[in-house]
Short mmCIF file of C-alpha atoms in Angstrom, two decimals:
data_model
loop_
_atom_site.label_atom_id
_atom_site.label_comp_id
_atom_site.label_asym_id
_atom_site.label_seq_id
_atom_site.Cartn_x
_atom_site.Cartn_y
_atom_site.Cartn_z
CA UNK A 1 -14.80 -14.56 7.78
CA UNK A 2 -13.51 -15.90 4.47
CA UNK A 3 -9.87 -15.43 3.54
CA UNK A 4 -9.25 -12.36 1.39
CA UNK A 5 -7.73 -12.97 -2.04
CA UNK A 6 -7.33 -11.18 -5.37
CA UNK A 7 -10.79 -12.24 -6.52
CA UNK A 8 -12.51 -11.02 -3.37
CA UNK A 9 -10.71 -7.65 -3.56
CA UNK A 10 -11.93 -7.28 -7.14
CA UNK A 11 -15.48 -8.11 -6.01
CA UNK A 12 -15.21 -5.42 -3.35
CA UNK A 13 -14.40 -2.85 -6.03
CA UNK A 14 -17.27 -4.06 -8.20
CA UNK A 15 -19.65 -3.95 -5.24
CA UNK A 16 -18.32 -0.53 -4.17
CA UNK A 17 -17.31 -1.90 -0.79
CA UNK A 18 -14.29 -0.03 0.54
CA UNK A 19 -11.09 -2.02 1.10
CA UNK A 20 -9.27 -1.42 4.40
CA UNK A 21 -5.51 -1.81 4.67
CA UNK A 22 -2.75 -1.17 7.20
CA UNK A 23 0.95 -1.82 7.33
CA UNK A 24 2.10 -4.54 9.73
CA UNK A 25 5.53 -5.78 10.66
CA UNK A 26 5.06 -8.51 13.31
CA UNK A 27 2.80 -11.41 14.21
CA UNK A 28 1.06 -9.74 17.16
CA UNK A 29 -0.22 -6.70 15.29
CA UNK A 30 -0.93 -8.81 12.22
CA UNK A 31 -3.19 -11.08 14.27
CA UNK A 32 -4.89 -8.12 15.93
CA UNK A 33 -5.59 -6.39 12.61
CA UNK A 34 -6.64 -9.69 11.05
CA UNK A 35 -9.08 -10.47 13.87
CA UNK A 36 -10.65 -7.01 13.65
CA UNK A 37 -11.30 -7.39 9.91
CA UNK A 38 -8.58 -5.44 8.09
CA UNK A 39 -8.64 -6.69 4.50
CA UNK A 40 -5.02 -6.10 3.45
CA UNK A 41 -1.76 -6.09 5.42
CA UNK A 42 1.31 -4.53 3.81
CA UNK A 43 4.83 -5.23 4.97
CA UNK A 44 6.03 -1.83 3.86
CA UNK A 45 9.56 -0.60 3.40
CA UNK A 46 8.21 2.14 5.66
CA UNK A 47 9.75 -0.07 8.35
CA UNK A 48 13.00 1.75 7.60
CA UNK A 49 11.44 4.92 8.99
CA UNK A 50 9.03 3.72 11.69
CA UNK A 51 11.08 0.78 13.02
CA UNK A 52 14.66 1.77 12.21
CA UNK A 53 14.26 5.54 12.61
CA UNK A 54 15.75 6.41 9.22
CA UNK A 55 14.77 9.52 7.26
CA UNK A 56 13.73 7.49 4.21
CA UNK A 57 13.17 3.88 3.10
CA UNK A 58 16.30 3.36 1.03
CA UNK A 59 18.37 1.30 3.48
CA UNK A 60 15.73 -1.43 3.78
CA UNK A 61 16.86 -4.75 2.27
CA UNK A 62 15.02 -7.71 0.79
CA UNK A 63 16.06 -9.75 3.82
CA UNK A 64 14.46 -7.15 6.12
CA UNK A 65 11.18 -7.42 4.24
CA UNK A 66 11.33 -11.23 4.09
CA UNK A 67 11.93 -11.44 7.86
CA UNK A 68 8.93 -9.26 8.67
CA UNK A 69 6.77 -10.94 6.02
CA UNK A 70 7.31 -14.30 7.70
CA UNK A 71 6.30 -12.77 11.04
CA UNK A 72 3.16 -11.13 9.61
CA UNK A 73 2.11 -14.30 7.81
CA UNK A 74 2.26 -16.15 11.13
CA UNK A 75 -0.33 -13.79 12.58
CA UNK A 76 -2.53 -13.25 9.53
CA UNK A 77 -5.10 -15.92 8.75
CA UNK A 78 -7.74 -13.96 6.81
CA UNK A 79 -6.06 -10.76 5.59
CA UNK A 80 -4.36 -10.51 2.20
CA UNK A 81 -0.60 -10.08 2.71
CA UNK A 82 1.45 -7.85 0.40
CA UNK A 83 5.22 -7.38 0.70
CA UNK A 84 7.14 -4.38 -0.58
CA UNK A 85 10.03 -4.90 -2.97
CA UNK A 86 12.59 -2.48 -1.45
CA UNK A 87 14.92 -0.02 -3.17
CA UNK A 88 17.00 -1.53 -6.01
CA UNK A 89 15.66 -5.05 -5.41
CA UNK A 90 13.94 -5.09 -8.83
CA UNK A 91 16.30 -3.05 -11.00
CA UNK A 92 16.27 -5.81 -13.64
CA UNK A 93 13.70 -8.51 -14.41
CA UNK A 94 16.00 -11.33 -13.28
CA UNK A 95 16.74 -9.58 -9.99
CA UNK A 96 13.02 -8.98 -9.49
CA UNK A 97 12.20 -12.65 -10.08
CA UNK A 98 14.75 -13.86 -7.54
CA UNK A 99 13.77 -11.34 -4.87
CA UNK A 100 10.04 -11.79 -5.41
CA UNK A 101 10.54 -15.52 -4.90
CA UNK A 102 12.10 -14.80 -1.49
CA UNK A 103 9.09 -12.77 -0.42
CA UNK A 104 6.54 -15.27 -1.72
CA UNK A 105 8.35 -18.09 0.09
CA UNK A 106 8.30 -15.96 3.26
CA UNK A 107 4.50 -15.83 3.08
CA UNK A 108 3.50 -12.93 0.85
CA UNK A 109 0.45 -13.30 -1.38
CA UNK A 110 1.58 -10.41 -3.61
CA UNK A 111 4.61 -8.15 -4.04
CA UNK A 112 4.53 -4.38 -4.53
CA UNK A 113 6.78 -2.34 -6.82
CA UNK A 114 7.08 1.42 -7.27
CA UNK A 115 7.17 3.00 -10.70
CA UNK A 116 5.56 3.28 -14.08
CA UNK A 117 6.20 2.14 -17.60
CA UNK A 118 9.86 1.18 -17.12
CA UNK A 119 8.52 -1.74 -15.03
CA UNK A 120 6.19 -3.25 -17.63
CA UNK A 121 8.54 -6.04 -18.73
CA UNK A 122 9.31 -6.92 -15.13
CA UNK A 123 5.65 -6.99 -14.14
CA UNK A 124 4.66 -9.14 -17.10
CA UNK A 125 7.49 -11.54 -16.28
CA UNK A 126 6.51 -11.79 -12.63
CA UNK A 127 2.86 -12.45 -13.48
CA UNK A 128 3.87 -15.07 -16.06
CA UNK A 129 5.86 -16.75 -13.28
CA UNK A 130 2.84 -16.81 -10.95
CA UNK A 131 3.80 -13.82 -8.78
CA UNK A 132 0.86 -11.40 -8.24
CA UNK A 133 1.94 -7.76 -8.40
CA UNK A 134 0.70 -4.52 -6.85
CA UNK A 135 1.77 -1.27 -8.50
CA UNK A 136 2.50 2.06 -6.78
CA UNK A 137 2.25 5.48 -8.43
CA UNK A 138 2.25 9.09 -7.28
CA UNK A 139 4.67 9.79 -4.46
CA UNK A 140 7.02 6.82 -4.66
CA UNK A 141 9.21 6.99 -1.53
CA UNK A 142 12.08 5.05 -3.12
CA UNK A 143 12.41 7.95 -5.60
CA UNK A 144 12.50 10.61 -2.89
CA UNK A 145 15.85 12.03 -4.03
CA UNK A 146 14.73 12.26 -7.65
CA UNK A 147 11.44 13.88 -6.64
CA UNK A 148 13.21 16.37 -4.39
CA UNK A 149 11.44 15.26 -1.22
CA UNK A 150 8.10 13.87 -0.10
CA UNK A 151 5.88 15.99 -2.35
CA UNK A 152 2.40 15.70 -3.81
CA UNK A 153 2.52 14.36 -7.37
CA UNK A 154 0.18 14.96 -10.33
CA UNK A 155 -0.88 18.55 -9.78
CA UNK A 156 0.31 19.64 -13.20
CA UNK A 157 -1.88 18.49 -16.08
CA UNK A 158 1.06 16.86 -17.86
CA UNK A 159 1.91 14.89 -14.71
CA UNK A 160 -1.71 13.85 -14.26
CA UNK A 161 -1.97 12.67 -17.86
CA UNK A 162 1.27 10.71 -17.54
CA UNK A 163 0.10 9.06 -14.31
CA UNK A 164 -3.19 7.96 -15.85
CA UNK A 165 -1.32 6.57 -18.86
CA UNK A 166 1.09 4.72 -16.55
CA UNK A 167 -1.76 3.30 -14.47
CA UNK A 168 -3.49 1.90 -17.55
CA UNK A 169 -0.21 0.43 -18.78
CA UNK A 170 0.46 -1.23 -15.41
CA UNK A 171 -2.98 -2.81 -15.47
CA UNK A 172 -2.39 -4.04 -19.02
CA UNK A 173 0.95 -5.53 -17.93
CA UNK A 174 -0.80 -7.54 -15.23
CA UNK A 175 -0.88 -5.69 -11.91
CA UNK A 176 -3.95 -6.69 -9.92
CA UNK A 177 -3.88 -3.87 -7.39
CA UNK A 178 -2.59 -0.29 -7.43
CA UNK A 179 -1.55 2.06 -4.64
CA UNK A 180 -1.82 5.82 -5.26
CA UNK A 181 0.11 7.98 -2.79
CA UNK A 182 -0.12 11.74 -2.31
CA UNK A 183 -2.00 12.69 -5.45
CA UNK A 184 -4.88 15.17 -5.88
CA UNK A 185 -8.25 13.66 -4.99
CA UNK A 186 -9.71 14.40 -8.42
CA UNK A 187 -6.86 12.57 -10.17
CA UNK A 188 -7.17 9.59 -7.83
CA UNK A 189 -10.88 9.34 -8.62
CA UNK A 190 -10.18 9.57 -12.35
CA UNK A 191 -7.65 6.75 -12.17
CA UNK A 192 -9.82 4.60 -9.89
CA UNK A 193 -12.76 4.92 -12.28
CA UNK A 194 -10.59 4.19 -15.32
CA UNK A 195 -9.13 0.95 -13.98
CA UNK A 196 -10.90 -2.38 -13.52
CA UNK A 197 -8.49 -3.36 -10.72
CA UNK A 198 -8.84 -2.03 -7.14
CA UNK A 199 -7.02 1.21 -6.31
CA UNK A 200 -5.89 1.80 -2.72
CA UNK A 201 -5.23 5.38 -1.69
CA UNK A 202 -2.97 7.02 0.85
CA UNK A 203 -3.26 10.78 0.71
CA UNK A 204 -5.42 10.36 -2.40
CA UNK A 205 -8.88 11.33 -1.23
CA UNK A 206 -11.92 9.24 -0.38
CA UNK A 207 -12.93 8.14 -3.89
CA UNK A 208 -10.38 5.36 -4.35
CA UNK A 209 -11.52 1.77 -3.82
CA UNK A 210 -9.86 1.59 -0.42
CA UNK A 211 -7.42 3.20 1.99
CA UNK A 212 -4.11 2.28 3.59
CA UNK A 213 -2.22 3.91 6.46
CA UNK A 214 1.07 3.18 8.16
CA UNK A 215 0.06 1.62 11.48
CA UNK A 216 2.44 3.83 13.47
CA UNK A 217 0.85 6.94 11.95
CA UNK A 218 -2.66 5.64 12.62
CA UNK A 219 -1.72 5.09 16.27
CA UNK A 220 0.17 8.38 16.54
CA UNK A 221 3.48 6.79 17.52
CA UNK A 222 5.67 7.45 14.46
CA UNK A 223 9.20 8.49 15.39
CA UNK A 224 9.46 11.16 12.70
CA UNK A 225 6.27 13.13 12.00
CA UNK A 226 2.54 12.81 11.33
CA UNK A 227 1.77 13.16 7.60
CA UNK A 228 -1.10 15.44 6.57
CA UNK A 229 -2.91 12.47 5.02
CA UNK A 230 -2.95 10.42 8.24
CA UNK A 231 -5.07 10.54 11.37
CA UNK A 232 -4.25 9.68 14.98
CA UNK A 233 -7.06 7.30 15.85
CA UNK A 234 -5.52 6.29 19.17
CA UNK A 235 -5.77 9.89 20.41
CA UNK A 236 -9.51 9.81 19.70
CA UNK A 237 -10.29 6.39 21.16
CA UNK A 238 -7.60 5.71 23.77
CA UNK A 239 -7.56 2.03 22.80
CA UNK A 240 -5.78 0.20 19.99
CA UNK A 241 -8.65 -2.14 19.14
CA UNK A 242 -11.14 0.72 19.17
CA UNK A 243 -8.76 2.72 16.97
CA UNK A 244 -8.70 0.01 14.30
CA UNK A 245 -12.47 -0.46 14.47
CA UNK A 246 -13.03 3.27 14.03
CA UNK A 247 -10.58 3.38 11.12
CA UNK A 248 -12.43 0.53 9.40
CA UNK A 249 -15.80 2.22 9.97
CA UNK A 250 -14.63 5.60 8.73
CA UNK A 251 -13.07 4.15 5.58
CA UNK A 252 -16.16 2.10 4.79
CA UNK A 253 -18.47 5.09 5.30
CA UNK A 254 -16.13 7.54 3.48
CA UNK A 255 -15.66 9.68 6.58
CA UNK A 256 -11.92 9.10 6.19
CA UNK A 257 -10.04 10.58 4.55
CA UNK A 258 -11.69 13.96 4.91
CA UNK A 259 -10.71 17.12 3.03
CA UNK A 260 -8.15 17.89 5.72
CA UNK A 261 -6.32 14.65 4.89
CA UNK A 262 -6.47 15.13 1.11
CA UNK A 263 -4.88 17.26 -1.59
CA UNK A 264 -6.47 19.50 -4.22
#
């Protein structure tokens, strides 16, 4: 299979072929997911919760992400590799440039940042400096204390309008991929249809251009809890490889996420 890149992800959106994504943190799982055909691997700051056992992602450092990115890149030959920019690692454009360089040197093909219009200058600067960027709107875990917890975002019309405006602005600034987390399905569809770039959902319904799950949630082994938007595929299949294959099939056929994994 050909190596996945920004252009092929865009073609998948155009062709209405669902993009499959999972988090990964080491070479072994990265190779397994890669071999089975997962399109995108994310080294998420979720590692703070699923690997370190923390209650949020805030203690994760740029060095943590770089370490795991290098490991994932070793195992991933085909999949597109995205690395999270962790909490306060991109508070200013200059800081973002330096930290993004660390992640790209570690093997990332793209970096991901959380937030809306306050990031436009930073995103434009990164893209100008040859760093591809993925945006992240909706529930942004790095803002958990501002949001008052892990809550669905965009249910109020004013919030929905602001999120759509932010998504369009991020695309204009140069992001080539967008993650929407924990937003109503109807809003996620509206944003996905409005953007020319691929939109990957997590807790955002089945009408985004693709889906991503935290691998520990998908395998039912998270140390904290199982989110409503996830599904324990290992419990259904009893085998890791079969779990990933079923996840891929259900995303591509729009069986996952179902209404029980989505928000109104």
